[in-house]
PDB file of C-alpha atoms and ligand atoms in Angstrom:
ATOM      1  CA  MET F1157       4.694   4.358  11.754  1.00 97.00           C
ATOM      2  CA  LYS F1158       4.096   1.060   9.973  1.00 97.00           C
ATOM      3  CA  LEU F1159       1.443   0.809   7.266  1.00 98.00           C
ATOM      4  CA  ALA F1160       0.080  -2.289   5.534  1.00 97.00           C
ATOM      5  CA  VAL F1161      -1.733  -1.737   2.240  1.00 97.00           C
ATOM      6  CA  TYR F1162      -4.093  -4.561   1.288  1.00 96.00           C
ATOM      7  CA  GLY F1163      -6.634  -5.221  -1.437  1.00 95.00           C
ATOM      8  CA  LYS F1164      -7.747  -7.528  -4.197  1.00 93.00           C
ATOM      9  CA  GLY F1165      -5.144  -8.416  -6.859  1.00 90.00           C
ATOM     10  CA  GLY F1166      -4.817  -5.791  -9.587  1.00 92.00           C
ATOM     11  CA  ILE F1167      -6.876  -3.217  -7.707  1.00 95.00           C
ATOM     12  CA  GLY F1168      -4.032  -0.685  -7.552  1.00 95.00           C
ATOM     13  CA  LYS F1169      -2.232  -1.452  -4.275  1.00 95.00           C
ATOM     14  CA  SER F1170       1.266  -0.955  -5.657  1.00 95.00           C
ATOM     15  CA  THR F1171       0.331   2.194  -7.567  1.00 95.00           C
ATOM     16  CA  THR F1172      -1.287   3.601  -4.440  1.00 97.00           C
ATOM     17  CA  SER F1173       1.583   2.457  -2.207  1.00 97.00           C
ATOM     18  CA  CYS F1174       4.323   4.024  -4.342  1.00 97.00           C
ATOM     19  CA  ASN F1175       2.529   7.345  -4.574  1.00 96.00           C
ATOM     20  CA  ILE F1176       1.712   7.416  -0.842  1.00 97.00           C
ATOM     21  CA  SER F1177       5.358   6.574  -0.064  1.00 98.00           C
ATOM     22  CA  ILE F1178       6.567   9.527  -2.129  1.00 97.00           C
ATOM     23  CA  ALA F1179       3.907  11.787  -0.626  1.00 97.00           C
ATOM     24  CA  LEU F1180       5.142  10.854   2.873  1.00 98.00           C
ATOM     25  CA  ALA F1181       8.745  11.447   1.785  1.00 97.00           C
ATOM     26  CA  ARG F1182       7.671  14.863   0.439  1.00 96.00           C
ATOM     27  CA  ARG F1183       6.415  15.585   3.945  1.00 97.00           C
ATOM     28  CA  GLY F1184       9.941  14.974   5.253  1.00 97.00           C
ATOM     29  CA  LYS F1185       9.607  11.336   6.360  1.00 98.00           C
ATOM     30  CA  LYS F1186      12.225   8.639   5.797  1.00 98.00           C
ATOM     31  CA  VAL F1187      10.222   5.946   4.042  1.00 98.00           C
ATOM     32  CA  LEU F1188      10.827   2.274   3.223  1.00 98.00           C
ATOM     33  CA  GLN F1189       8.386   0.425   0.990  1.00 98.00           C
ATOM     34  CA  ILE F1190       8.378  -3.364   1.235  1.00 96.00           C
ATOM     35  CA  GLY F1191       6.660  -5.279  -1.562  1.00 95.00           C
ATOM     36  CA  CYS F1192       5.107  -8.437  -0.102  1.00 92.00           C
ATOM     37  CA  ASP F1193       3.617  -9.893  -3.263  1.00 86.00           C
ATOM     38  CA  PRO F1194       5.147 -12.794  -5.204  1.00 84.00           C
ATOM     39  CA  LYS F1195       4.610 -10.548  -8.278  1.00 84.00           C
ATOM     40  CA  HIS F1196       7.546  -8.514  -6.824  1.00 90.00           C
ATOM     41  CA  ASP F1197       6.703  -5.392  -8.866  1.00 93.00           C
ATOM     42  CA  SER F1198       5.580  -3.269  -5.918  1.00 95.00           C
ATOM     43  CA  THR F1199       8.495  -0.857  -6.175  1.00 96.00           C
ATOM     44  CA  PHE F1200       8.887  -0.974  -9.969  1.00 96.00           C
ATOM     45  CA  THR F1201       7.637   2.564 -10.553  1.00 95.00           C
ATOM     46  CA  LEU F1202       9.932   3.858  -7.771  1.00 97.00           C
ATOM     47  CA  THR F1203      13.167   2.275  -9.016  1.00 96.00           C
ATOM     48  CA  GLY F1204      12.331   1.810 -12.705  1.00 94.00           C
ATOM     49  CA  PHE F1205      13.353  -1.868 -12.641  1.00 92.00           C
ATOM     50  CA  LEU F1206      12.528  -5.158 -10.912  1.00 94.00           C
ATOM     51  CA  ILE F1207      14.914  -5.249  -7.961  1.00 95.00           C
ATOM     52  CA  PRO F1208      16.230  -8.591  -6.623  1.00 94.00           C
ATOM     53  CA  THR F1209      13.998 -10.068  -3.930  1.00 94.00           C
ATOM     54  CA  ILE F1210      15.050 -10.834  -0.382  1.00 91.00           C
ATOM     55  CA  ILE F1211      14.235 -14.499  -0.882  1.00 88.00           C
ATOM     56  CA  ASP F1212      16.366 -14.713  -4.062  1.00 90.00           C
ATOM     57  CA  THR F1213      19.255 -12.939  -2.311  1.00 92.00           C
ATOM     58  CA  LEU F1214      18.956 -15.140   0.777  1.00 87.00           C
ATOM     59  CA  SER F1215      18.871 -18.361  -1.232  1.00 87.00           C
ATOM     60  CA  ALA F1216      21.842 -17.216  -3.385  1.00 90.00           C
ATOM     61  CA  LYS F1217      23.794 -16.863  -0.111  1.00 90.00           C
ATOM     62  CA  ASP F1218      22.499 -20.117   1.367  1.00 89.00           C
ATOM     63  CA  TYR F1219      20.590 -18.174   4.018  1.00 85.00           C
ATOM     64  CA  HIS F1220      23.821 -16.838   5.547  1.00 88.00           C
ATOM     65  CA  TYR F1221      22.396 -13.584   6.843  1.00 85.00           C
ATOM     66  CA  GLU F1222      25.860 -12.385   7.847  1.00 88.00           C
ATOM     67  CA  ASP F1223      26.931 -12.363   4.163  1.00 91.00           C
ATOM     68  CA  ILE F1224      24.241  -9.893   3.147  1.00 93.00           C
ATOM     69  CA  TRP F1225      24.743  -6.133   3.126  1.00 93.00           C
ATOM     70  CA  PRO F1226      21.994  -3.507   3.144  1.00 94.00           C
ATOM     71  CA  GLU F1227      22.863  -2.501  -0.444  1.00 93.00           C
ATOM     72  CA  ASP F1228      22.179  -6.098  -1.580  1.00 93.00           C
ATOM     73  CA  VAL F1229      18.510  -5.792  -0.702  1.00 95.00           C
ATOM     74  CA  ILE F1230      17.628  -2.117  -0.123  1.00 97.00           C
ATOM     75  CA  TYR F1231      17.454   0.013  -3.274  1.00 97.00           C
ATOM     76  CA  GLY F1232      17.023   3.775  -3.440  1.00 97.00           C
ATOM     77  CA  GLY F1233      13.892   4.824  -5.318  1.00 97.00           C
ATOM     78  CA  TYR F1234      12.398   8.028  -6.641  1.00 96.00           C
ATOM     79  CA  GLY F1235      11.812  10.835  -4.149  1.00 95.00           C
ATOM     80  CA  GLY F1236      14.217   9.318  -1.587  1.00 97.00           C
ATOM     81  CA  VAL F1237      11.962   6.301  -0.905  1.00 98.00           C
ATOM     82  CA  ASP F1238      13.933   3.132  -0.082  1.00 98.00           C
ATOM     83  CA  CYS F1239      12.649  -0.093  -1.623  1.00 98.00           C
ATOM     84  CA  VAL F1240      12.660  -3.782  -0.732  1.00 97.00           C
ATOM     85  CA  GLU F1241      10.927  -6.683  -2.471  1.00 96.00           C
ATOM     86  CA  ALA F1242      10.289  -9.632  -0.181  1.00 93.00           C
ATOM     87  CA  GLY F1243       9.530 -11.954  -3.097  1.00 88.00           C
ATOM     88  CA  GLY F1244       7.375 -15.020  -2.822  1.00 80.00           C
ATOM     89  CA  PRO F1245       7.572 -18.625  -1.749  1.00 76.00           C
ATOM     90  CA  PRO F1246       7.957 -21.153  -4.578  1.00 70.00           C
ATOM     91  CA  ALA F1247       4.644 -21.297  -6.479  1.00 71.00           C
ATOM     92  CA  GLY F1248       2.260 -23.757  -4.880  1.00 71.00           C
ATOM     93  CA  ALA F1249       4.595 -24.394  -1.958  1.00 71.00           C
ATOM     94  CA  GLY F1250       5.768 -22.547   1.126  1.00 73.00           C
ATOM     95  CA  CYS F1251       4.115 -19.663   2.879  1.00 76.00           C
ATOM     96  CA  GLY F1252       3.914 -15.922   2.183  1.00 77.00           C
ATOM     97  CA  GLY F1253       4.010 -15.303   5.937  1.00 81.00           C
ATOM     98  CA  TYR F1254       7.372 -17.048   6.181  1.00 83.00           C
ATOM     99  CA  VAL F1255       8.741 -14.770   3.445  1.00 86.00           C
ATOM    100  CA  VAL F1256       7.554 -11.655   5.268  1.00 88.00           C
ATOM    101  CA  GLY F1257       8.990 -12.977   8.545  1.00 88.00           C
ATOM    102  CA  GLU F1258      12.384 -13.607   6.915  1.00 87.00           C
ATOM    103  CA  THR F1259      12.331 -10.135   5.367  1.00 90.00           C
ATOM    104  CA  VAL F1260      11.679  -8.414   8.695  1.00 91.00           C
ATOM    105  CA  LYS F1261      14.298 -10.613  10.404  1.00 90.00           C
ATOM    106  CA  LEU F1262      16.928  -9.689   7.811  1.00 90.00           C
ATOM    107  CA  LEU F1263      16.082  -5.955   7.971  1.00 93.00           C
ATOM    108  CA  LYS F1264      16.418  -6.108  11.746  1.00 93.00           C
ATOM    109  CA  GLU F1265      19.805  -7.843  11.450  1.00 91.00           C
ATOM    110  CA  LEU F1266      20.900  -5.092   9.043  1.00 92.00           C
ATOM    111  CA  ASN F1267      19.752  -2.501  11.617  1.00 92.00           C
ATOM    112  CA  ALA F1268      17.425  -1.118   8.980  1.00 93.00           C
ATOM    113  CA  PHE F1269      14.013  -1.965  10.419  1.00 92.00           C
ATOM    114  CA  PHE F1270      13.959   0.776  13.057  1.00 92.00           C
ATOM    115  CA  GLU F1271      15.738   3.374  10.927  1.00 94.00           C
ATOM    116  CA  TYR F1272      12.653   4.593   9.090  1.00 97.00           C
ATOM    117  CA  ASP F1273       9.887   7.001  10.072  1.00 98.00           C
ATOM    118  CA  VAL F1274       7.485   5.036   7.914  1.00 98.00           C
ATOM    119  CA  ILE F1275       7.577   1.449   6.650  1.00 98.00           C
ATOM    120  CA  LEU F1276       4.866   0.618   4.138  1.00 98.00           C
ATOM    121  CA  PHE F1277       4.095  -3.043   3.404  1.00 96.00           C
ATOM    122  CA  ASP F1278       2.366  -3.532   0.033  1.00 96.00           C
ATOM    123  CA  VAL F1279       0.605  -6.856   0.447  1.00 92.00           C
ATOM    124  CA  LEU F1280      -1.212  -9.231  -1.845  1.00 84.00           C
ATOM    125  CA  GLY F1281      -4.497  -9.517   0.011  1.00 70.00           C
ATOM    126  CA  ASP F1282      -6.888 -11.287  -2.282  1.00 66.00           C
ATOM    127  CA  VAL F1283      -6.956 -14.370  -0.117  1.00 61.00           C
ATOM    128  CA  VAL F1284      -6.121 -13.568   3.459  1.00 59.00           C
ATOM    129  CA  CYS F1285      -4.741 -16.771   4.875  1.00 72.00           C
ATOM    130  CA  GLY F1286      -2.661 -16.525   8.028  1.00 73.00           C
ATOM    131  CA  GLY F1287       0.496 -16.064   5.931  1.00 76.00           C
ATOM    132  CA  PHE F1288      -0.731 -13.070   4.003  1.00 80.00           C
ATOM    133  CA  ALA F1289      -1.930 -11.525   7.248  1.00 88.00           C
ATOM    134  CA  ALA F1290       1.670 -11.612   8.596  1.00 89.00           C
ATOM    135  CA  PRO F1291       2.459  -7.916   7.855  1.00 91.00           C
ATOM    136  CA  LEU F1292      -0.440  -7.007  10.146  1.00 93.00           C
ATOM    137  CA  ASN F1293       1.751  -8.269  13.014  1.00 93.00           C
ATOM    138  CA  TYR F1294       4.055  -5.295  12.424  1.00 94.00           C
ATOM    139  CA  ALA F1295       1.585  -2.619  11.291  1.00 96.00           C
ATOM    140  CA  ASP F1296       0.047   0.270  13.201  1.00 97.00           C
ATOM    141  CA  TYR F1297      -2.455   0.858  10.408  1.00 98.00           C
ATOM    142  CA  CYS F1298      -4.021  -1.232   7.688  1.00 97.00           C
ATOM    143  CA  ILE F1299      -5.241   0.550   4.561  1.00 98.00           C
ATOM    144  CA  ILE F1300      -7.537  -1.239   2.101  1.00 98.00           C
ATOM    145  CA  VAL F1301      -7.667  -0.387  -1.599  1.00 98.00           C
ATOM    146  CA  THR F1302     -10.957  -1.209  -3.321  1.00 98.00           C
ATOM    147  CA  ASP F1303     -13.082  -0.208  -6.275  1.00 97.00           C
ATOM    148  CA  ASN F1304     -16.849   0.176  -6.311  1.00 97.00           C
ATOM    149  CA  GLY F1305     -17.466  -3.482  -7.213  1.00 95.00           C
ATOM    150  CA  PHE F1306     -18.533  -6.585  -5.346  1.00 95.00           C
ATOM    151  CA  ASP F1307     -15.290  -8.572  -5.686  1.00 94.00           C
ATOM    152  CA  ALA F1308     -12.996  -5.893  -4.289  1.00 96.00           C
ATOM    153  CA  LEU F1309     -15.433  -5.088  -1.482  1.00 97.00           C
ATOM    154  CA  PHE F1310     -15.730  -8.788  -0.692  1.00 95.00           C
ATOM    155  CA  ALA F1311     -11.907  -8.938  -0.410  1.00 95.00           C
ATOM    156  CA  ALA F1312     -11.982  -5.730   1.677  1.00 96.00           C
ATOM    157  CA  ASN F1313     -14.455  -7.319   4.069  1.00 96.00           C
ATOM    158  CA  ARG F1314     -12.185 -10.366   4.501  1.00 94.00           C
ATOM    159  CA  ILE F1315      -9.226  -8.085   5.168  1.00 95.00           C
ATOM    160  CA  ALA F1316     -11.353  -6.150   7.697  1.00 96.00           C
ATOM    161  CA  ALA F1317     -11.999  -9.487   9.438  1.00 95.00           C
ATOM    162  CA  SER F1318      -8.233 -10.131   9.597  1.00 94.00           C
ATOM    163  CA  VAL F1319      -7.669  -6.681  11.096  1.00 96.00           C
ATOM    164  CA  ARG F1320     -10.356  -7.335  13.722  1.00 96.00           C
ATOM    165  CA  GLU F1321      -8.698 -10.642  14.568  1.00 94.00           C
ATOM    166  CA  LYS F1322      -5.116  -9.255  14.739  1.00 94.00           C
ATOM    167  CA  ALA F1323      -6.226  -6.223  16.747  1.00 96.00           C
ATOM    168  CA  ARG F1324      -7.013  -8.603  19.625  1.00 96.00           C
ATOM    169  CA  THR F1325      -3.299  -9.120  20.186  1.00 95.00           C
ATOM    170  CA  HIS F1326      -1.620  -6.225  18.338  1.00 94.00           C
ATOM    171  CA  PRO F1327      -1.980  -2.416  18.500  1.00 95.00           C
ATOM    172  CA  LEU F1328      -3.428  -2.418  14.985  1.00 97.00           C
ATOM    173  CA  ARG F1329      -6.153  -0.158  13.550  1.00 98.00           C
ATOM    174  CA  LEU F1330      -7.819   0.089  10.179  1.00 98.00           C
ATOM    175  CA  ALA F1331      -7.051   3.598   8.872  1.00 98.00           C
ATOM    176  CA  GLY F1332      -9.691   3.210   6.173  1.00 98.00           C
ATOM    177  CA  LEU F1333     -10.528   2.485   2.567  1.00 98.00           C
ATOM    178  CA  ILE F1334      -9.076   4.065  -0.529  1.00 98.00           C
ATOM    179  CA  GLY F1335     -11.404   3.850  -3.499  1.00 98.00           C
ATOM    180  CA  ASN F1336      -9.404   3.432  -6.695  1.00 97.00           C
ATOM    181  CA  ARG F1337     -10.141   3.462 -10.420  1.00 95.00           C
ATOM    182  CA  THR F1338     -13.794   4.279  -9.937  1.00 95.00           C
ATOM    183  CA  SER F1339     -15.953   7.290 -10.673  1.00 91.00           C
ATOM    184  CA  LYS F1340     -18.803   5.810  -8.620  1.00 94.00           C
ATOM    185  CA  ARG F1341     -18.798   5.179  -4.892  1.00 96.00           C
ATOM    186  CA  ASP F1342     -22.357   4.088  -4.127  1.00 96.00           C
ATOM    187  CA  LEU F1343     -21.400   0.512  -3.149  1.00 96.00           C
ATOM    188  CA  ILE F1344     -18.372   1.735  -1.170  1.00 98.00           C
ATOM    189  CA  ASP F1345     -20.704   4.092   0.731  1.00 97.00           C
ATOM    190  CA  LYS F1346     -23.226   1.299   1.313  1.00 96.00           C
ATOM    191  CA  TYR F1347     -20.462  -0.909   2.658  1.00 98.00           C
ATOM    192  CA  VAL F1348     -19.023   1.676   5.070  1.00 98.00           C
ATOM    193  CA  GLU F1349     -22.516   2.463   6.297  1.00 97.00           C
ATOM    194  CA  ALA F1350     -22.955  -1.197   7.235  1.00 97.00           C
ATOM    195  CA  CYS F1351     -19.355  -1.685   8.391  1.00 97.00           C
ATOM    196  CA  PRO F1352     -18.202   1.730   9.624  1.00 98.00           C
ATOM    197  CA  MET F1353     -14.700   2.797   8.612  1.00 98.00           C
ATOM    198  CA  PRO F1354     -13.193   5.978   7.145  1.00 98.00           C
ATOM    199  CA  VAL F1355     -12.882   6.512   3.396  1.00 98.00           C
ATOM    200  CA  LEU F1356      -9.535   8.274   2.965  1.00 98.00           C
ATOM    201  CA  GLU F1357      -9.910   9.098  -0.738  1.00 97.00           C
ATOM    202  CA  VAL F1358     -11.672   7.932  -3.891  1.00 96.00           C
ATOM    203  CA  LEU F1359      -9.567   8.150  -7.061  1.00 95.00           C
ATOM    204  CA  PRO F1360     -11.126   7.843 -10.491  1.00 93.00           C
ATOM    205  CA  LEU F1361      -9.683   5.900 -13.404  1.00 93.00           C
ATOM    206  CA  ILE F1362      -6.824   8.154 -14.425  1.00 90.00           C
ATOM    207  CA  GLU F1363      -5.163   7.710 -17.803  1.00 89.00           C
ATOM    208  CA  GLU F1364      -1.940   9.342 -16.502  1.00 88.00           C
ATOM    209  CA  ILE F1365      -1.619   6.571 -13.893  1.00 89.00           C
ATOM    210  CA  ARG F1366      -1.884   3.870 -16.540  1.00 88.00           C
ATOM    211  CA  ILE F1367       0.746   5.672 -18.640  1.00 89.00           C
ATOM    212  CA  SER F1368       3.014   6.199 -15.628  1.00 88.00           C
ATOM    213  CA  ARG F1369       3.020   2.420 -14.979  1.00 87.00           C
ATOM    214  CA  VAL F1370       3.976   1.695 -18.581  1.00 88.00           C
ATOM    215  CA  LYS F1371       6.828   4.200 -18.284  1.00 89.00           C
ATOM    216  CA  GLY F1372       8.005   2.700 -14.976  1.00 90.00           C
ATOM    217  CA  LYS F1373       7.540   6.002 -13.172  1.00 91.00           C
ATOM    218  CA  THR F1374       5.261   7.274 -10.437  1.00 91.00           C
ATOM    219  CA  LEU F1375       2.811  10.095 -10.915  1.00 89.00           C
ATOM    220  CA  PHE F1376       5.087  12.343  -8.873  1.00 90.00           C
ATOM    221  CA  GLU F1377       8.009  11.759 -11.206  1.00 90.00           C
ATOM    222  CA  MET F1378       5.787  12.342 -14.241  1.00 86.00           C
ATOM    223  CA  ALA F1379       4.534  15.582 -12.690  1.00 83.00           C
ATOM    224  CA  ASN F1380       8.098  16.655 -11.998  1.00 80.00           C
ATOM    225  CA  LEU F1381       9.068  15.972 -15.597  1.00 74.00           C
ATOM    226  CA  ALA F1382       6.002  17.729 -16.931  1.00 69.00           C
ATOM    227  CA  THR F1383       6.263  20.937 -14.993  1.00 56.00           C
ATOM    228  CA  THR F1384       8.883  23.446 -14.009  1.00 40.00           C
ATOM    229  CA  LYS F1385       6.831  24.216 -10.895  1.00 42.00           C
ATOM    230  CA  VAL F1386       8.871  21.656  -8.972  1.00 38.00           C
ATOM    231  CA  GLY F1387       8.264  23.300  -5.628  1.00 39.00           C
ATOM    232  CA  SER F1388       4.513  23.189  -5.979  1.00 40.00           C
ATOM    233  CA  LEU F1389       4.220  19.652  -4.649  1.00 43.00           C
ATOM    234  CA  ASN F1390       6.117  20.485  -1.500  1.00 41.00           C
ATOM    235  CA  SER F1391       3.708  23.118  -0.320  1.00 42.00           C
ATOM    236  CA  ALA F1392       1.696  22.410   2.809  1.00 41.00           C
ATOM    237  CA  LEU F1393      -1.759  21.290   1.786  1.00 40.00           C
ATOM    238  CA  PRO F1394      -4.927  21.616   3.801  1.00 39.00           C
ATOM    239  CA  LEU F1395      -6.828  18.445   4.757  1.00 40.00           C
ATOM    240  CA  VAL F1396      -9.372  18.750   1.985  1.00 42.00           C
ATOM    241  CA  SER F1397      -9.993  16.744  -1.145  1.00 50.00           C
ATOM    242  CA  PRO F1398      -7.995  17.996  -4.095  1.00 53.00           C
ATOM    243  CA  GLN F1399      -9.483  20.574  -6.403  1.00 52.00           C
ATOM    244  CA  LYS F1400      -8.866  20.199 -10.075  1.00 51.00           C
ATOM    245  CA  GLY F1401      -6.263  22.765 -11.029  1.00 48.00           C
ATOM    246  CA  ASP F1402      -4.415  23.752 -14.163  1.00 47.00           C
ATOM    247  CA  ASP F1403      -1.953  20.924 -13.990  1.00 70.00           C
ATOM    248  CA  GLU F1404      -3.513  17.479 -14.325  1.00 68.00           C
ATOM    249  CA  GLU F1405      -0.619  15.550 -12.739  1.00 70.00           C
ATOM    250  CA  ASP F1406      -0.205  17.932  -9.800  1.00 81.00           C
ATOM    251  CA  TYR F1407      -3.917  17.548  -9.254  1.00 82.00           C
ATOM    252  CA  ILE F1408      -3.601  13.752  -9.059  1.00 86.00           C
ATOM    253  CA  CYS F1409      -0.547  13.953  -6.760  1.00 91.00           C
ATOM    254  CA  ASN F1410      -2.674  16.008  -4.393  1.00 93.00           C
ATOM    255  CA  PHE F1411      -4.916  12.975  -3.805  1.00 94.00           C
ATOM    256  CA  TYR F1412      -1.902  11.111  -2.439  1.00 96.00           C
ATOM    257  CA  LEU F1413      -0.586  14.073  -0.455  1.00 96.00           C
ATOM    258  CA  ASN F1414      -4.034  14.314   1.120  1.00 97.00           C
ATOM    259  CA  ILE F1415      -3.889  10.627   2.142  1.00 98.00           C
ATOM    260  CA  ALA F1416      -0.348  11.122   3.527  1.00 98.00           C
ATOM    261  CA  ASP F1417      -1.466  14.136   5.550  1.00 98.00           C
ATOM    262  CA  GLN F1418      -4.367  12.208   7.045  1.00 98.00           C
ATOM    263  CA  LEU F1419      -2.023   9.366   8.071  1.00 98.00           C
ATOM    264  CA  LEU F1420       0.500  11.781   9.573  1.00 98.00           C
ATOM    265  CA  THR F1421      -2.155  13.037  11.989  1.00 97.00           C
ATOM    266  CA  GLU F1422      -2.088   9.458  13.381  1.00 97.00           C
ATOM    267  CA  PRO F1423      -5.855   9.056  13.107  1.00 96.00           C
ATOM    268  CA  GLU F1424      -7.764   6.951  15.566  1.00 96.00           C
ATOM    269  CA  GLY F1425      -8.860   4.512  12.860  1.00 97.00           C
ATOM    270  CA  VAL F1426     -11.248   1.697  13.679  1.00 98.00           C
ATOM    271  CA  ILE F1427     -11.325  -1.931  14.704  1.00 98.00           C
ATOM    272  CA  PRO F1428     -13.844  -3.043  12.101  1.00 97.00           C
ATOM    273  CA  ARG F1429     -16.678  -5.490  12.593  1.00 97.00           C
ATOM    274  CA  GLU F1430     -16.851  -7.244   9.264  1.00 97.00           C
ATOM    275  CA  LEU F1431     -20.139  -8.342   7.723  1.00 97.00           C
ATOM    276  CA  ALA F1432     -21.117 -11.986   7.436  1.00 97.00           C
ATOM    277  CA  ASP F1433     -20.803 -13.142   3.802  1.00 94.00           C
ATOM    278  CA  LYS F1434     -24.587 -13.512   3.568  1.00 94.00           C
ATOM    279  CA  GLU F1435     -25.128  -9.927   4.747  1.00 95.00           C
ATOM    280  CA  LEU F1436     -22.548  -8.645   2.277  1.00 96.00           C
ATOM    281  CA  PHE F1437     -24.143 -10.471  -0.656  1.00 94.00           C
ATOM    282  CA  LYS F1438     -27.516  -9.069   0.312  1.00 94.00           C
ATOM    283  CA  LEU F1439     -26.204  -5.541   0.872  1.00 94.00           C
ATOM    284  CA  LEU F1440     -24.376  -5.267  -2.434  1.00 91.00           C
ATOM    285  CA  SER F1441     -26.905  -6.998  -4.641  1.00 86.00           C
ATOM    286  CA  ASP F1442     -30.022  -5.396  -3.156  1.00 64.00           C
ATOM    287  CA  PHE F1443     -30.642  -2.451  -5.511  1.00 54.00           C
TER     288      PHE F1443
HETATM  289  P1  ADP B2651      -1.965  -4.312  -7.543  1.00 72.25           P
HETATM  290  O1  ADP B2651      -0.703  -3.899  -6.891  1.00 72.25           O
HETATM  291  O2  ADP B2651      -3.160  -4.193  -6.636  1.00 72.25           O
HETATM  292  O3  ADP B2651      -1.894  -5.673  -8.168  1.00 72.25           O
HETATM  293  P2  ADP B2651      -1.285  -2.262  -9.473  1.00 72.25           P
HETATM  294  O4  ADP B2651      -0.992  -1.085  -8.620  1.00 72.25           O
HETATM  295  O5  ADP B2651      -0.149  -2.993 -10.073  1.00 72.25           O
HETATM  296  O6  ADP B2651      -2.265  -3.285  -8.730  1.00 72.25           O
HETATM  297  O7  ADP B2651      -2.279  -1.730 -10.619  1.00 72.25           O
HETATM  298  C1  ADP B2651      -2.761  -2.562 -11.655  1.00 72.25           C
HETATM  299  C2  ADP B2651      -2.847  -1.738 -12.934  1.00 72.25           C
HETATM  300  O8  ADP B2651      -3.861  -0.739 -12.791  1.00 72.25           O
HETATM  301  C3  ADP B2651      -1.557  -0.999 -13.284  1.00 72.25           C
HETATM  302  O9  ADP B2651      -1.338  -1.062 -14.667  1.00 72.25           O
HETATM  303  C4  ADP B2651      -1.829   0.441 -12.858  1.00 72.25           C
HETATM  304  O10 ADP B2651      -1.120   1.373 -13.645  1.00 72.25           O
HETATM  305  C5  ADP B2651      -3.327   0.557 -13.098  1.00 72.25           C
HETATM  306  N1  ADP B2651      -3.970   1.541 -12.193  1.00 72.25           N
HETATM  307  C6  ADP B2651      -3.954   1.554 -10.838  1.00 72.25           C
HETATM  308  N2  ADP B2651      -4.682   2.580 -10.345  1.00 72.25           N
HETATM  309  C7  ADP B2651      -5.184   3.254 -11.429  1.00 72.25           C
HETATM  310  C8  ADP B2651      -6.017   4.404 -11.599  1.00 72.25           C
HETATM  311  N3  ADP B2651      -6.510   5.089 -10.559  1.00 72.25           N
HETATM  312  N4  ADP B2651      -6.303   4.785 -12.881  1.00 72.25           N
HETATM  313  C9  ADP B2651      -5.831   4.089 -13.947  1.00 72.25           C
HETATM  314  N5  ADP B2651      -5.043   3.013 -13.856  1.00 72.25           N
HETATM  315  C10 ADP B2651      -4.725   2.580 -12.612  1.00 72.25           C
HETATM  316 MG1   MG B2652       1.060  -4.979  -6.596  1.00 72.25          MG
END
């Protein structure tokens, strides 16, 4: 299964991606996360450092693919999740789509692309030009991270339009929205009423997540450090929203395990019909 996580810059794509990747690994899947953002920090909380990007490695070897070994570009991360950072084109020049294309080409040459149960692309999706839509060529599902505000929902609507467009020629579906860093969901609900799509989860602003980023660790690693109940995260969970339990970090991990479980059922998803900009402005400003 190939997943592409999109959303406005800074909305929490990488945080969400890393925790979903570990949740899928906890469910027994072999997972590769590919950061497709010039910021190249997608996998930082999985590995604890900024790994070399594919583009940097390729240019250091003069684009001689045959001189590159899997261990040059694929790094083992927390929870058994493998990590790749595509990197970005030179600022103001080149194309993000080219970078993603080169990354997939190299992984195929290394016989790594088809080795995984799940590949998750974490994609900068603020402005969806053709280049940034490139990971949708490989994905079975797109997932959009948003908050309850106009800007992120505007970006989500543009991403939905890209999914609709790509789905004409690719077997791509939108799995749904993940609300992040918001205690309110009224605008998210308004949006999905007008543009029907599933809402997989809504996560509030969680101080532990902010701290985990500063420490270069995922929530799962923090939970593991904080508790001796190591096995508790491996237990089979029902498909219900998490209930607040004794352990704050376990409780947050359950949000991500719930998302992973929904994806593992291979949901039907939707081919969205995005709103016209005018409609969206009216919908979200009409209180
Ligand atoms: P993106 O990949 O979309 O640019 P990041 O995942 O890097 O965004 O998140 C941006 C910042 O927001 C990070 O410092 C991260 O720790 C923080 N963050 C993300 N989700 C949450 C949340 N639910 N609660 C609190 N902080 C969050
Ligand atoms: Mg990111």
